[in-house]
mmCIF file of C-alpha atoms in Angstrom:
data_model
loop_
_atom_site.group_PDB
_atom_site.id
_atom_site.type_symbol
_atom_site.label_atom_id
_atom_site.label_comp_id
_atom_site.label_asym_id
_atom_site.label_seq_id
_atom_site.Cartn_x
_atom_site.Cartn_y
_atom_site.Cartn_z
ATOM 1 C CA MET A 1 -30.881 -4.126 -93.448
ATOM 2 C CA LYS A 2 -29.863 -3.126 -96.928
ATOM 3 C CA ASN A 3 -30.371 -5.482 -99.859
ATOM 4 C CA GLY A 4 -30.987 -8.312 -97.359
ATOM 5 C CA LYS A 5 -27.691 -7.709 -95.500
ATOM 6 C CA LYS A 6 -27.006 -6.262 -92.074
ATOM 7 C CA GLU A 7 -26.008 -2.594 -92.378
ATOM 8 C CA GLY A 8 -25.624 0.244 -89.871
ATOM 9 C CA PHE A 9 -26.032 -0.210 -86.109
ATOM 10 C CA GLY A 10 -27.758 -3.189 -84.535
ATOM 11 C CA THR A 11 -27.692 -6.301 -82.360
ATOM 12 C CA TYR A 12 -27.549 -9.809 -83.746
ATOM 13 C CA THR A 13 -27.488 -13.189 -81.988
ATOM 14 C CA LEU A 14 -25.739 -15.910 -83.978
ATOM 15 C CA LYS A 15 -26.958 -19.515 -84.142
ATOM 16 C CA ASN A 16 -24.367 -20.574 -81.525
ATOM 17 C CA ASN A 17 -25.661 -17.833 -79.132
ATOM 18 C CA ASP A 18 -22.687 -15.504 -79.687
ATOM 19 C CA GLN A 19 -23.987 -11.948 -79.624
ATOM 20 C CA TYR A 20 -22.774 -8.797 -81.361
ATOM 21 C CA THR A 21 -23.938 -5.245 -80.820
ATOM 22 C CA GLY A 22 -22.375 -2.594 -82.983
ATOM 23 C CA TYR A 23 -21.926 -1.442 -86.534
ATOM 24 C CA TRP A 24 -22.326 -3.576 -89.637
ATOM 25 C CA ASP A 25 -21.140 -3.144 -93.197
ATOM 26 C CA ASN A 26 -22.211 -5.495 -95.989
ATOM 27 C CA ASP A 27 -23.317 -8.185 -93.467
ATOM 28 C CA LYS A 28 -20.013 -8.102 -91.482
ATOM 29 C CA MET A 29 -19.132 -6.629 -88.095
ATOM 30 C CA HIS A 30 -17.401 -3.377 -89.008
ATOM 31 C CA GLY A 31 -16.584 -0.330 -86.874
ATOM 32 C CA MET A 32 -17.076 -0.148 -83.099
ATOM 33 C CA GLY A 33 -18.794 -3.058 -81.421
ATOM 34 C CA PHE A 34 -19.329 -5.385 -78.474
ATOM 35 C CA TYR A 35 -18.997 -9.123 -79.124
ATOM 36 C CA MET A 36 -19.740 -11.803 -76.517
ATOM 37 C CA TYR A 37 -18.869 -15.432 -77.211
ATOM 38 C CA ASP A 38 -18.337 -18.711 -75.368
ATOM 39 C CA ASN A 39 -15.319 -20.978 -75.484
ATOM 40 C CA PRO A 40 -16.849 -24.237 -76.764
ATOM 41 C CA THR A 41 -14.452 -26.438 -74.735
ATOM 42 C CA SER A 42 -14.903 -24.718 -71.360
ATOM 43 C CA ARG A 43 -17.423 -22.698 -69.399
ATOM 44 C CA GLU A 44 -15.533 -19.474 -70.060
ATOM 45 C CA ARG A 45 -17.120 -16.546 -71.820
ATOM 46 C CA TYR A 46 -15.208 -13.802 -73.607
ATOM 47 C CA VAL A 47 -16.213 -10.250 -74.339
ATOM 48 C CA TYR A 48 -14.458 -8.094 -76.916
ATOM 49 C CA ILE A 49 -15.076 -4.363 -76.896
ATOM 50 C CA GLY A 50 -13.473 -2.421 -79.692
ATOM 51 C CA GLU A 51 -13.026 -1.982 -83.378
ATOM 52 C CA PHE A 52 -13.824 -4.458 -86.149
ATOM 53 C CA ASN A 53 -12.882 -4.576 -89.807
ATOM 54 C CA GLN A 54 -14.876 -6.878 -92.083
ATOM 55 C CA GLY A 55 -15.784 -9.259 -89.240
ATOM 56 C CA LYS A 56 -12.409 -9.410 -87.451
ATOM 57 C CA PHE A 57 -10.982 -7.693 -84.379
ATOM 58 C CA ASN A 58 -9.048 -4.819 -85.898
ATOM 59 C CA GLY A 59 -7.838 -1.564 -84.339
ATOM 60 C CA ILE A 60 -7.991 -0.764 -80.633
ATOM 61 C CA GLY A 61 -9.813 -3.262 -78.443
ATOM 62 C CA LYS A 62 -10.104 -4.991 -75.107
ATOM 63 C CA LEU A 63 -10.680 -8.719 -74.533
ATOM 64 C CA ILE A 64 -12.293 -9.646 -71.211
ATOM 65 C CA LEU A 65 -12.569 -13.158 -69.736
ATOM 66 C CA LEU A 66 -15.596 -14.115 -67.662
ATOM 67 C CA GLN A 67 -15.036 -17.291 -65.630
ATOM 68 C CA ASP A 68 -18.514 -18.556 -66.452
ATOM 69 C CA LYS A 69 -21.846 -17.304 -67.747
ATOM 70 C CA ASN A 70 -22.822 -15.921 -64.318
ATOM 71 C CA ASP A 71 -19.624 -13.879 -63.838
ATOM 72 C CA LYS A 72 -20.517 -10.178 -64.052
ATOM 73 C CA ASP A 73 -17.038 -8.669 -63.604
ATOM 74 C CA GLY A 74 -14.391 -10.803 -65.269
ATOM 75 C CA TYR A 75 -10.932 -9.431 -65.967
ATOM 76 C CA VAL A 76 -9.086 -7.959 -68.878
ATOM 77 C CA VAL A 77 -6.972 -10.528 -70.702
ATOM 78 C CA TYR A 78 -5.596 -8.226 -73.402
ATOM 79 C CA GLN A 79 -5.892 -4.552 -74.146
ATOM 80 C CA GLY A 80 -4.258 -2.973 -77.150
ATOM 81 C CA PHE A 81 -4.079 -3.120 -80.905
ATOM 82 C CA TRP A 82 -5.461 -5.876 -83.148
ATOM 83 C CA GLN A 83 -5.073 -6.663 -86.824
ATOM 84 C CA ASN A 84 -7.111 -9.254 -88.734
ATOM 85 C CA GLY A 85 -8.244 -10.927 -85.496
ATOM 86 C CA TYR A 86 -4.792 -11.151 -83.843
ATOM 87 C CA LYS A 87 -2.911 -9.109 -81.265
ATOM 88 C CA ASN A 88 -0.703 -6.711 -83.172
ATOM 89 C CA SER A 89 1.642 -3.843 -82.366
ATOM 90 C CA TYR A 90 1.452 -2.487 -78.790
ATOM 91 C CA GLY A 91 -0.655 -4.015 -76.026
ATOM 92 C CA VAL A 92 -0.832 -5.420 -72.516
ATOM 93 C CA TYR A 93 -1.563 -9.115 -71.873
ATOM 94 C CA PHE A 94 -2.553 -10.114 -68.321
ATOM 95 C CA TYR A 95 -1.738 -13.662 -67.191
ATOM 96 C CA SER A 96 -3.902 -13.649 -64.066
ATOM 97 C CA GLN A 97 -6.981 -12.028 -62.638
ATOM 98 C CA ASP A 98 -5.045 -9.985 -60.072
ATOM 99 C CA THR A 99 -3.219 -8.277 -62.993
ATOM 100 C CA SER A 100 0.146 -8.499 -61.190
ATOM 101 C CA THR A 101 1.641 -10.734 -63.886
ATOM 102 C CA TYR A 102 1.516 -9.234 -67.337
ATOM 103 C CA TYR A 103 3.423 -8.602 -70.537
ATOM 104 C CA GLU A 104 3.484 -5.076 -71.901
ATOM 105 C CA GLY A 105 5.030 -4.387 -75.254
ATOM 106 C CA TYR A 106 4.876 -5.162 -78.938
ATOM 107 C CA TRP A 107 3.458 -8.260 -80.622
#
């Protein structure tokens, strides 16, 4: 903490039980990190591993889908570049768990 704001490396659990472990800058996720969050309309859980910029997925990262909270393996949904929280530039998007159906290219 610095001036009452999250700063440096640490783990924080949000009020909705999302959890972030990684670097903070001025109270925002910034730098490398690991963010786990639930889809509020389903039982699915997502994990993002990669770079953040001022609280948004930004840079190189991987989004993993877990079928439910007990799933330990999951599968990669998207791996590539992000900008301001959206897929951007080059990446690979997998449409199914067996990874045989995918799109590889630019967004």
